[in-house]
CSV table of C-alpha atoms and ligand atoms in Angstrom, one decimal:
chain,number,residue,atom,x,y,z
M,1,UNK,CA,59.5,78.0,116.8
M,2,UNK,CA,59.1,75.3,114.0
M,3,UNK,CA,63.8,75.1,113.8
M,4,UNK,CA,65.2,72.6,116.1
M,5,UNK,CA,67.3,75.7,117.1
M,6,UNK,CA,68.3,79.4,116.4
M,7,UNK,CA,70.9,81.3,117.2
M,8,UNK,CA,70.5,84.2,119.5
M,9,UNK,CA,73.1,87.7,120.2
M,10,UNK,CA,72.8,88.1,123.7
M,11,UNK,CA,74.2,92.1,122.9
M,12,UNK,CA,71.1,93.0,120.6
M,13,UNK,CA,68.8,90.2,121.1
M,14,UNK,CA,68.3,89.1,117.5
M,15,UNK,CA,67.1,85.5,117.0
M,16,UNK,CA,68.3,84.4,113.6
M,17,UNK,CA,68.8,81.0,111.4
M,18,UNK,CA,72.5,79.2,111.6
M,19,UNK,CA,74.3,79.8,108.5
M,20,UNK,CA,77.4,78.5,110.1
M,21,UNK,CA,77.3,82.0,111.8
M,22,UNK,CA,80.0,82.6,113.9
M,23,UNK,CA,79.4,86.3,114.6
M,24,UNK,CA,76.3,88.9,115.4
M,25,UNK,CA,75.6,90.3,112.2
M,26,UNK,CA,74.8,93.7,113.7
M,27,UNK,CA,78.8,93.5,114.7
M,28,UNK,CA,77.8,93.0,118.7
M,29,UNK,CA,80.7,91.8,120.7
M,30,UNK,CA,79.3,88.8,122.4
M,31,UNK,CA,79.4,85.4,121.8
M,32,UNK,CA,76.1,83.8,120.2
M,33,UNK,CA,74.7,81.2,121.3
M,34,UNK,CA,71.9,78.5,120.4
M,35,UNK,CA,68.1,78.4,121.8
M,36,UNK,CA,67.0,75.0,121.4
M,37,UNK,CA,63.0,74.3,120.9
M,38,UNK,CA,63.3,71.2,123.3
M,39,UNK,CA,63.4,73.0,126.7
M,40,UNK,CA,63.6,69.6,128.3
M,41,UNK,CA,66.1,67.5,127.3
M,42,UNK,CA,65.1,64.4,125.6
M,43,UNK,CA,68.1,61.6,125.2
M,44,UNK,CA,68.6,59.9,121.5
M,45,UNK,CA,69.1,56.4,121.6
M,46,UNK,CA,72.7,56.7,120.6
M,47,UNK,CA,76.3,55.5,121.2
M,48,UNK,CA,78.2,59.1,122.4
M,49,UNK,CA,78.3,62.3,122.4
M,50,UNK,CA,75.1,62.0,120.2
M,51,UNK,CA,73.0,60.9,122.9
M,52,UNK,CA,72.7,64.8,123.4
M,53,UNK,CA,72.2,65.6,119.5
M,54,UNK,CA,68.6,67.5,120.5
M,55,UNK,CA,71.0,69.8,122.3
M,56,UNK,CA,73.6,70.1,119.8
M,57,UNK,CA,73.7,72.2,116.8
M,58,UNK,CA,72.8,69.8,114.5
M,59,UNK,CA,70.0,68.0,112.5
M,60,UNK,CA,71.6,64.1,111.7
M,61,UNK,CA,74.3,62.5,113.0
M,62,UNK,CA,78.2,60.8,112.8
M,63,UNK,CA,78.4,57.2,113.3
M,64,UNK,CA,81.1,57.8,115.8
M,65,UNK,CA,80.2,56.4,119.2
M,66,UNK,CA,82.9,58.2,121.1
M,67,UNK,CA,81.7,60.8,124.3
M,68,UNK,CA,82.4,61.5,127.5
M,69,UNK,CA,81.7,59.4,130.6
M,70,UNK,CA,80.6,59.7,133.9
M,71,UNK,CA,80.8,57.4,136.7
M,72,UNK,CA,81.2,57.7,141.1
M,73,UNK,CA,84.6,57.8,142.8
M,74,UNK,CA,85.8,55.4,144.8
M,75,UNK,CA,89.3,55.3,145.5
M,76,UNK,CA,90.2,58.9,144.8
M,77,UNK,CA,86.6,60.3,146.9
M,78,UNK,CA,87.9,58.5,149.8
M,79,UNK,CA,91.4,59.7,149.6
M,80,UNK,CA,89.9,63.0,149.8
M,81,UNK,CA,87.0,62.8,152.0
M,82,UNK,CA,84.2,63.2,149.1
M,83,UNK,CA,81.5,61.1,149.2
M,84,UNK,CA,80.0,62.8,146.5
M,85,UNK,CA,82.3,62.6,143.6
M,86,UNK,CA,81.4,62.0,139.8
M,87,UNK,CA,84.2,62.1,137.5
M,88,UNK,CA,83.5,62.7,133.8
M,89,UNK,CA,86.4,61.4,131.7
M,90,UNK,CA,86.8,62.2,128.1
M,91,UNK,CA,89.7,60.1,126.7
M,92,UNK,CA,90.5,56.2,125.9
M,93,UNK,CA,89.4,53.6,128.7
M,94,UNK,CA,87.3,51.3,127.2
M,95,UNK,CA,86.8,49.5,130.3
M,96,UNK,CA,84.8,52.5,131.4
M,97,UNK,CA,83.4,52.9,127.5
M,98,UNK,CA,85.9,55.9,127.1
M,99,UNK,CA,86.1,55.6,123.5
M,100,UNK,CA,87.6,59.0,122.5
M,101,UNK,CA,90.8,57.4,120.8
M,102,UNK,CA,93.4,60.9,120.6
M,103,UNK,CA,92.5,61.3,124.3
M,104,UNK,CA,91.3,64.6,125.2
M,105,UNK,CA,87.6,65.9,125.2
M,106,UNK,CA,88.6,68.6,122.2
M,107,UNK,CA,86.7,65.8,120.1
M,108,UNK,CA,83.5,66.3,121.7
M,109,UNK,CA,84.0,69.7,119.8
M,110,UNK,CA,85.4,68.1,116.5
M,111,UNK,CA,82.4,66.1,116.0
M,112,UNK,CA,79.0,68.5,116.0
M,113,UNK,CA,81.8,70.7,114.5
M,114,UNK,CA,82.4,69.3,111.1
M,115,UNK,CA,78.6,68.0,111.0
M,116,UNK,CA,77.2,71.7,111.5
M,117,UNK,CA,79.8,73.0,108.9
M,118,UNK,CA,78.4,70.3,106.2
M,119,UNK,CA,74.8,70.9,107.6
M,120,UNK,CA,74.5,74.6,107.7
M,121,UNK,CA,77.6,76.3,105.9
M,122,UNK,CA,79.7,74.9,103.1
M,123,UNK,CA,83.7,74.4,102.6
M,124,UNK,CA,86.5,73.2,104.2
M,125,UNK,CA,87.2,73.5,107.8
M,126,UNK,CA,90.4,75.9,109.2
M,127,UNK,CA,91.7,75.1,112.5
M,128,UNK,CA,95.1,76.1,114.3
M,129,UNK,CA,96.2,74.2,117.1
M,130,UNK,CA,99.1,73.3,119.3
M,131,UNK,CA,98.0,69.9,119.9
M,132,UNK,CA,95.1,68.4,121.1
M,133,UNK,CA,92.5,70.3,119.3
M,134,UNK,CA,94.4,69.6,115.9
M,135,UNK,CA,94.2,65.5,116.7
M,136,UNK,CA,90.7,65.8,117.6
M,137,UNK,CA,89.7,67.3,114.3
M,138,UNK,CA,92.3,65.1,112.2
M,139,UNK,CA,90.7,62.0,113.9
M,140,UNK,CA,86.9,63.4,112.6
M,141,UNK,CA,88.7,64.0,109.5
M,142,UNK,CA,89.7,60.4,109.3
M,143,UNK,CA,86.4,58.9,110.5
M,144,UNK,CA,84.2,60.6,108.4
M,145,UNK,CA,86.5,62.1,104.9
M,146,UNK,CA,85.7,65.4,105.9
M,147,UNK,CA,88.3,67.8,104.8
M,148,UNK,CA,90.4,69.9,107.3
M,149,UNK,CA,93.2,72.6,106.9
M,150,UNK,CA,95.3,72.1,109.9
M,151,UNK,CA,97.8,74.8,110.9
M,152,UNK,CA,100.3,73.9,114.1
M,153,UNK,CA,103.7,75.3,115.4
M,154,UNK,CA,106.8,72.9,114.2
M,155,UNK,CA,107.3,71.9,117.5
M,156,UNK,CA,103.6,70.6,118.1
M,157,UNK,CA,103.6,68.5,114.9
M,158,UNK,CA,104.5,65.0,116.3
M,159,UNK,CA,101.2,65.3,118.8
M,160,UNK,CA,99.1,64.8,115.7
M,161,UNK,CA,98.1,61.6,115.0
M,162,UNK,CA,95.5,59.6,113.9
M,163,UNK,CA,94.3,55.5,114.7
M,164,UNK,CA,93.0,55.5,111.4
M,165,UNK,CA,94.6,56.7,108.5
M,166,UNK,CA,93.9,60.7,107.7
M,167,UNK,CA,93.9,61.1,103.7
M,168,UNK,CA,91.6,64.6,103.8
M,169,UNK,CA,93.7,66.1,106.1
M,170,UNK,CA,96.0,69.7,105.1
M,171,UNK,CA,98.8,69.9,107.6
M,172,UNK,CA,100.8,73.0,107.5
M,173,UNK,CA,104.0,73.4,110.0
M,174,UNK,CA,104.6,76.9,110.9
M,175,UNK,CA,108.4,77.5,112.0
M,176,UNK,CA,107.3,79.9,114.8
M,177,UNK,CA,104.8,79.3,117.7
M,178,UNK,CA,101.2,79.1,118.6
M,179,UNK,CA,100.7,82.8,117.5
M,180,UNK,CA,102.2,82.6,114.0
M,181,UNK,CA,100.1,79.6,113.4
M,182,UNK,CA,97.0,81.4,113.7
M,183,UNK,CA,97.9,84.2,111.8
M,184,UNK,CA,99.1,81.8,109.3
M,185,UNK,CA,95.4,80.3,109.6
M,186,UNK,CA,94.2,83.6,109.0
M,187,UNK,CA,95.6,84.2,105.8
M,188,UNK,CA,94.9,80.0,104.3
M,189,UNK,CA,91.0,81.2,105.5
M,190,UNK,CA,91.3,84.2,102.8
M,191,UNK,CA,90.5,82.0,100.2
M,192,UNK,CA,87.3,81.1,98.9
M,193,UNK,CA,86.0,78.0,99.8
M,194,UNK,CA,88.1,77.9,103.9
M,195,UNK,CA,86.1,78.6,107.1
M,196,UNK,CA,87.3,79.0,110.3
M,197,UNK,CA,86.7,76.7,112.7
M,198,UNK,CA,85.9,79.8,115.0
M,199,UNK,CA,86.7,79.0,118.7
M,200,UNK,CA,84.7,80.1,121.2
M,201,UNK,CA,82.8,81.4,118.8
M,202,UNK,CA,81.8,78.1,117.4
M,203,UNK,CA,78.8,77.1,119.0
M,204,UNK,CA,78.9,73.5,118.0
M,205,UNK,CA,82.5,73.8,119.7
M,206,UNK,CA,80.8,74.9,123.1
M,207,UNK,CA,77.3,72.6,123.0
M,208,UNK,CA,79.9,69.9,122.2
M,209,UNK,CA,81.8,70.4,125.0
M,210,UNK,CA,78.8,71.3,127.4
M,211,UNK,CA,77.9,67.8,126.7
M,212,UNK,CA,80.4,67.2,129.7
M,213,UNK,CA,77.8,68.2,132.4
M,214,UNK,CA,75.4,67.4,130.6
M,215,UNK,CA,76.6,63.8,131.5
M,216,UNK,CA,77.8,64.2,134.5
M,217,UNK,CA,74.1,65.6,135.5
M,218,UNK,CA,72.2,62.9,133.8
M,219,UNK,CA,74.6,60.4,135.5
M,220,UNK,CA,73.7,61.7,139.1
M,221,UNK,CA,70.4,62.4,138.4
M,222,UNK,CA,71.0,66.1,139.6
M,223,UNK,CA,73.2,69.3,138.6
M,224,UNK,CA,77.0,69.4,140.4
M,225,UNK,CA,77.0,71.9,143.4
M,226,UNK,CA,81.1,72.4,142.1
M,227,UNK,CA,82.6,71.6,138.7
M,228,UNK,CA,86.2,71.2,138.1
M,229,UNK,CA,88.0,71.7,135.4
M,230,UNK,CA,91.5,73.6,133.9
M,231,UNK,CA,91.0,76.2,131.3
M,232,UNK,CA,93.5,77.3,128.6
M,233,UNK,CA,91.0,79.5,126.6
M,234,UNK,CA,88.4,78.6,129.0
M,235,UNK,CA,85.6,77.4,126.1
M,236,UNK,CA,85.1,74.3,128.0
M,237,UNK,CA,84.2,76.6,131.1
M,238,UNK,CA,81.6,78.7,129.1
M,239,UNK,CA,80.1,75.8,127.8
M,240,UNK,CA,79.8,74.0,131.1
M,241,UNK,CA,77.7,76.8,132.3
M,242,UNK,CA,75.6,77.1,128.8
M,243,UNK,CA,74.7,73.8,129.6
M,244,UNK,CA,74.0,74.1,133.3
M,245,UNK,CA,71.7,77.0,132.8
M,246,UNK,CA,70.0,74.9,130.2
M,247,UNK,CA,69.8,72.2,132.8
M,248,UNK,CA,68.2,74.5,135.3
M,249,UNK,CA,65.5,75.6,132.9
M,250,UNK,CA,65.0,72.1,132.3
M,251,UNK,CA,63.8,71.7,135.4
M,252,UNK,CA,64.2,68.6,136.3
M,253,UNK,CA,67.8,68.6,138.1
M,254,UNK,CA,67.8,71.7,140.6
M,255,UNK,CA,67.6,75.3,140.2
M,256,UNK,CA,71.2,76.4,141.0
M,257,UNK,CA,74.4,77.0,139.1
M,258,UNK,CA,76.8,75.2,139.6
M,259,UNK,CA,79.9,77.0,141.1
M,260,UNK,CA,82.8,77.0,138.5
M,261,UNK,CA,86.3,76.1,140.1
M,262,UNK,CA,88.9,77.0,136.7
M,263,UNK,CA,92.4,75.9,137.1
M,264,UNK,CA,95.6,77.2,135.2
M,265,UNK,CA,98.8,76.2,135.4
M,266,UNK,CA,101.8,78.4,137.0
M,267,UNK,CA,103.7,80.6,136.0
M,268,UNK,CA,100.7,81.1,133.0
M,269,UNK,CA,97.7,82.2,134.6
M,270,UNK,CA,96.3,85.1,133.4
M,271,UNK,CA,92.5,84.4,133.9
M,272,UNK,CA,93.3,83.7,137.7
M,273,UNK,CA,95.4,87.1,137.4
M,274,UNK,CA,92.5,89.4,136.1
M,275,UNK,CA,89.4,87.0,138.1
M,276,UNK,CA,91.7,88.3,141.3
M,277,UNK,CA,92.0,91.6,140.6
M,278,UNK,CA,88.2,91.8,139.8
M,279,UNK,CA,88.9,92.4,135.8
M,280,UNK,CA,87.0,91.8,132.8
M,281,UNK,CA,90.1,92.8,131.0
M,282,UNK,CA,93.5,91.0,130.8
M,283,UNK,CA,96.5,93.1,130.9
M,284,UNK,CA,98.9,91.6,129.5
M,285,UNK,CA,102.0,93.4,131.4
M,286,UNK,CA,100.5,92.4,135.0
M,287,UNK,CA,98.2,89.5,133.8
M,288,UNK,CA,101.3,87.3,131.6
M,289,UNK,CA,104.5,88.4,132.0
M,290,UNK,CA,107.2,87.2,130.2
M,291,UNK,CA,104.3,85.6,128.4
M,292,UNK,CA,106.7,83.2,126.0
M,293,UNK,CA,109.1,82.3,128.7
M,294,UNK,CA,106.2,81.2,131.3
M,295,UNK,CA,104.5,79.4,128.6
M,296,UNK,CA,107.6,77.4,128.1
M,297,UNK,CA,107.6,76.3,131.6
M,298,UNK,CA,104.5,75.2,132.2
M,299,UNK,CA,103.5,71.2,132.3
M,300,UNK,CA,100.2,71.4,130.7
M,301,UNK,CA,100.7,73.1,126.7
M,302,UNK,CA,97.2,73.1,126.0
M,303,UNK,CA,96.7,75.5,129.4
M,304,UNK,CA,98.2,78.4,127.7
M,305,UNK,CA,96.0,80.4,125.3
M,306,UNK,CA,97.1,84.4,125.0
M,307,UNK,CA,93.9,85.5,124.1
M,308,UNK,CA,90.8,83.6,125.8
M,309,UNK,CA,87.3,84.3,125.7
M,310,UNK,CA,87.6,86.3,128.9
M,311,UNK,CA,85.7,89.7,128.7
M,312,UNK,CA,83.2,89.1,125.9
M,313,UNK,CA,79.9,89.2,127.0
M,314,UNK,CA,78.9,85.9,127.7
M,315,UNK,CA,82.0,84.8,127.9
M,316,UNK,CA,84.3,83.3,130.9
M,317,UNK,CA,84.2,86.1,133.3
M,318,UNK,CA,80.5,86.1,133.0
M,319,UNK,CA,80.7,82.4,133.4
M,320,UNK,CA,82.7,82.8,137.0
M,321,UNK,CA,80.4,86.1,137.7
M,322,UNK,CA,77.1,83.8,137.4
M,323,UNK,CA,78.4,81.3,139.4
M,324,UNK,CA,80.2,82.7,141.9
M,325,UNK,CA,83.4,80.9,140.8
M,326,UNK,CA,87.1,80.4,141.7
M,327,UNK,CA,90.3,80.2,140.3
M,328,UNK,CA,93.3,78.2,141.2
M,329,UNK,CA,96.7,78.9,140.2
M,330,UNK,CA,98.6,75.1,139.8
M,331,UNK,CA,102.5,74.4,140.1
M,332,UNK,CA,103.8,72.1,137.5
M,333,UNK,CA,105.2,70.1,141.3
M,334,UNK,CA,100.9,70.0,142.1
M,335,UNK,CA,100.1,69.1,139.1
M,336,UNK,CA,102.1,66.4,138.6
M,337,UNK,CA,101.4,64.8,142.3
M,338,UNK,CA,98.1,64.7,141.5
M,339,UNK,CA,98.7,62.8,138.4
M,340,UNK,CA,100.2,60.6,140.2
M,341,UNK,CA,97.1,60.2,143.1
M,342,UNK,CA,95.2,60.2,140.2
M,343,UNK,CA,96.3,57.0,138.8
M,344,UNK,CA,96.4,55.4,141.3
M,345,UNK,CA,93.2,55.9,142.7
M,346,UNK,CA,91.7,55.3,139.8
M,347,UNK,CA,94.0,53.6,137.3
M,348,UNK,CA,94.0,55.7,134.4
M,349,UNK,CA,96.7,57.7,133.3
M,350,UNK,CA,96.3,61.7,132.5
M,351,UNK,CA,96.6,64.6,130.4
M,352,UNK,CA,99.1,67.0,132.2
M,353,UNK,CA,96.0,69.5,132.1
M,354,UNK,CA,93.5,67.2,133.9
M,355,UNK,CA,96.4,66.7,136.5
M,356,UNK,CA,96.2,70.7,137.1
M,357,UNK,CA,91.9,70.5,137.4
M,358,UNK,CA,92.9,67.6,140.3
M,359,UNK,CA,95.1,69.5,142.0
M,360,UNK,CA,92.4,72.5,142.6
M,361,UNK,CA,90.1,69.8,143.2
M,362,UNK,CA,92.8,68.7,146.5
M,363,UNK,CA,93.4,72.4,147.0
M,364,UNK,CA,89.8,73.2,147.5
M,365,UNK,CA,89.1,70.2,150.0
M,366,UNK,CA,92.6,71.0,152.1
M,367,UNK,CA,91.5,74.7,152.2
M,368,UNK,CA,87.9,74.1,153.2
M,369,UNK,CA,86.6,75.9,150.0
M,370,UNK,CA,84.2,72.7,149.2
M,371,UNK,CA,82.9,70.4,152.1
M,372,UNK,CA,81.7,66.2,151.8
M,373,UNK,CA,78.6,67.1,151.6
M,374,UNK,CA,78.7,68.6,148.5
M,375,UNK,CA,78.1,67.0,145.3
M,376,UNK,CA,81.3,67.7,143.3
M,377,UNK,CA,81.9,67.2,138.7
M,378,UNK,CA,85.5,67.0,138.3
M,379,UNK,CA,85.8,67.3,133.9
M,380,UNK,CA,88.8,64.7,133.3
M,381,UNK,CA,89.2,66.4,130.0
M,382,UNK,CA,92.2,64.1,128.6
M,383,UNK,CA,93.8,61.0,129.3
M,384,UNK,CA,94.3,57.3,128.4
M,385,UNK,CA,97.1,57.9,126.1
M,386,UNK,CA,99.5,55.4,128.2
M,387,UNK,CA,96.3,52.9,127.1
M,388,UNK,CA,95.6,54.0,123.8
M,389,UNK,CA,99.3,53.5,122.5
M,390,UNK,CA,99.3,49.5,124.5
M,391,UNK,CA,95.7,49.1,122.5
M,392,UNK,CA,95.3,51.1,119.0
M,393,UNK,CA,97.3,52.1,115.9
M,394,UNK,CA,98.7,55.0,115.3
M,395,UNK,CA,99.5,56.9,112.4
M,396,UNK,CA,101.5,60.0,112.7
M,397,UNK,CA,100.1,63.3,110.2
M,398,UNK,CA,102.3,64.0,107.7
M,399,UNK,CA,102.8,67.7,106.8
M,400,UNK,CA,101.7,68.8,103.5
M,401,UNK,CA,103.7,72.6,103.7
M,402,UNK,CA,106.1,73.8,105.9
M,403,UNK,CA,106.4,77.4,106.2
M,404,UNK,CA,108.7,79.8,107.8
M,405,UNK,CA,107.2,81.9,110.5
M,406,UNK,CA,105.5,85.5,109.1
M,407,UNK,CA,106.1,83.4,105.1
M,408,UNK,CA,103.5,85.7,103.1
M,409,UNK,CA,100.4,83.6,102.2
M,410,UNK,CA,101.6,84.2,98.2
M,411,UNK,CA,103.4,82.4,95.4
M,412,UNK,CA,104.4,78.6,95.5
M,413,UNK,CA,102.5,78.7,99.1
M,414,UNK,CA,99.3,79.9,98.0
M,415,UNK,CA,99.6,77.6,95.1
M,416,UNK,CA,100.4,74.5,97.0
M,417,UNK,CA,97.1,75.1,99.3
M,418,UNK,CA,95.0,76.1,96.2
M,419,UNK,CA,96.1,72.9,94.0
M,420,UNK,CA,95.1,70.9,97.6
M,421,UNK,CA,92.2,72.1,97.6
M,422,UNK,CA,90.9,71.2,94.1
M,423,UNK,CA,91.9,68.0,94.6
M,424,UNK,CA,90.0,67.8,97.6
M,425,UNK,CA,86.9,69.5,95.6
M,426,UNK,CA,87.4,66.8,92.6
M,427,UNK,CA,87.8,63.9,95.5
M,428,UNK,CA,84.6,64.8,97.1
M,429,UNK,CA,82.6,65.1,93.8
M,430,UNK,CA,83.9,62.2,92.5
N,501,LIG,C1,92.0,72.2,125.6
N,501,LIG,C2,92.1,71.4,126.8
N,501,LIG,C3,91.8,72.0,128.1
N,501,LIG,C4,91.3,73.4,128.2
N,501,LIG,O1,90.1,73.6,127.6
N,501,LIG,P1,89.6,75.1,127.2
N,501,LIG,O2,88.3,74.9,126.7
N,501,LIG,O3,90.6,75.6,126.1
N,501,LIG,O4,89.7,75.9,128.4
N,501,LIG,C5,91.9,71.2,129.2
N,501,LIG,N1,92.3,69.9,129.1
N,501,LIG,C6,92.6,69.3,128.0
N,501,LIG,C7,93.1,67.9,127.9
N,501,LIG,C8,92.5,70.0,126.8
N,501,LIG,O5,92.9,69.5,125.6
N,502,LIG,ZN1,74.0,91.3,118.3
């Protein structure tokens, strides 16, 4: 294979070139995913999350040193009895070199993101969010004039910001929630010239995020027996066990899977409803009741996705099914104890979601479901925000359009996105 990588259906087996592909072409549902020519990983002599760029999905580079990073336990490993505990944190601590200034590991996703899209497709990035996914790819946006559409509920829009200023960024406010965002997404990637950002799909999005155990392993010198982590659409999940399987053919760090321990936070849990009741399907009567009013009570937003990657072949319930995984099911009380343990074990503040993946992590040691002499990952995916705000500026996203909720994609609307958009096209040829 002469390409640094293809892409490969893992329903029909095709091996084909990235076009910015982000389905089979046959129509296969399964999630693609890259085959890299470098079966051994071979580290770049790079600042962040491009130390890993022959494993990403992409041929040159950002000059953005942000990634994650790993380091041992102390204070919280004795607390719990775990000798053997590496903590990956993607967020802002620069005493640790955490460097990812909006917080959460959704930028090791924005970054191979909007490099693959100007390497192998062409356009203008799509993405709905209802927060932290948004920030990440405004803050890529900022650093490297790439333009982005961003589409977010109302509600969310005050969690996007920026520590430099944003100029090629599109923010539409939806009056409506998560769900009418997207669809409003939908409609903005109807015209010619808008790409979806993709989700799971995105395989820059998952290699990105794999990048997590990919640190954590290099860091110990040897793959995690357990890997924490919460899950909202569970990408970062699939991802970790991309990586790990890559890691095994490697060779050179074991030859066992990690098991996945996936945390959600009460009373929205539906992946920890259908992985209990043996389902690769989630119903959405048993699985999410009352879905909007659960979602509404729940500490950790970015937890509750309606429609993860959960049956797809190759996607989280495979992940769990390889691995022999877990799920935990996380009070917004646990949750928020932990937090609290957290920081001051280790003196960094949290993401309300990383607060749920440390409360499985002190579930699973009080029930006996992992012992000391295991080597554990626990994925801090956010936090450092009570650091960031003492240490960086910050400069809120200003909406561009605010739409109703269901607002046809017509009209003044259309127009406003369209007459963006060749400004944007005359800005970058200019
Ligand atoms: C998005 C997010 C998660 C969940 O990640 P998924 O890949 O959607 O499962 C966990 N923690 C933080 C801080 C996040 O932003
Ligand atoms: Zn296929």
């Amino acid at each position: 294979m002469r390409e640094k990588y293809l892409l490969h259906c893992p329903g029909c087996g095709r091996l084909f070139p990235d076009r910015y592909t982000l389905d089979c072409p046959s129509g296969c549902d399964a999630l693609l995913r890259t085959v890299y020519r470098e079966r051994r990983l071979i580290l770049q002599d790079l600042p962040g999350i491009f130390r890993y760029a022959s494993w990403l999905p992409v041929e040159g580079r950002l000059r953005i040193d942000a990634g994650p990073v790993s380091y041992t336990s102390v204070g919280l490993a004795r607390e719990l009895g775990l000798p053997d505990l590496t903590i990956t944190f993607s967020g802002y601590w620069p005493e640790r070199g955490g460097r990812m200034e909006t917080c959460s590991f959704k930028e090791l996703e924005a970054q191979p993101t909007v490099l693959r899209l100007r390497e192998k497709g062409a356009g203008v990035l799509q993405i709905s969010s209802a927060g932290n996914t948004g920030r990440a790819f405004c803050q890529a946006s900022a650093l490297t004039g790439a333009p982005v559409v961003v589409v977010v509920p109302a509600s969310a829009a005050d969690r996007l910001w920026t520590t430099v200023p944003s100029p090629n960024v599109c923010l539409v406010t939806v009056d409506g929630d998560y769900s009418d965002s997207i669809a409003f997404g939908r409609e903005v990637c109807s015209l010619p010239g808008i790409v979806p950002e993709g989700g799971a799909k995105n395989v820059a999005r998952r290699d990105g995020m794999g990048t997590v155990m990919l640190d954590g392993t290099l860091f110990a010198g040897r793959l995690p027996d357990a890997y924490f982590q919460a899950v909202g659409s569970g990408t970062g999940a699939i991802a970790a066990w991309e990586a790990a399987e890559r890691l095994v053919a490697d060779g050179r760090f074991g030859t066992r899977l990690p098991t996945l321990h996936l945390s959600q936070n009460l009373p929205f849990v539906p992946m920890v409803r259908a992985w209990e009741a043996g389902r690769r399907e989630i119903v959405p009567e048993g699985d999410m009741p009352e879905a909007e009013a659960s979602i509404a009570r729940v500490s950790a937003g970015v937890l509750t996705n309606r429609h993860p990657p959960w049956g797809v072949r190759g996607g989280v319930y495979d992940a769990l099914a390889a691995s022999g995984g877990r799920m935990y099911a996380i009070s917004n009380d646990d949750a928020r104890s932990a937090g609290r343990l957290f920081t001051e074990t280790e003196e960094i503040d949290l993401d309300p979601a990383a607060a749920v993946a440390v409360a499985s992590l002190i579930r699973a040691v009080e029930e006996g479901l992992i012992g000391p002499d295991e080597h554990i990952l626990l994925n801090v995916t956010g936090g450092g925000y009570e650091r960031a705000a003492e240490d960086l500026d910050r400069y809120p996203v200003e909406p561009y359009l605010r739409v109703r909720a269901n607002e046809a994609f017509a009209g003044n609307v259309r127009d406003d996105i369209v007459s963006w958009l060749t400004k944007q096209g005359a800005a970058i040829r200019a």
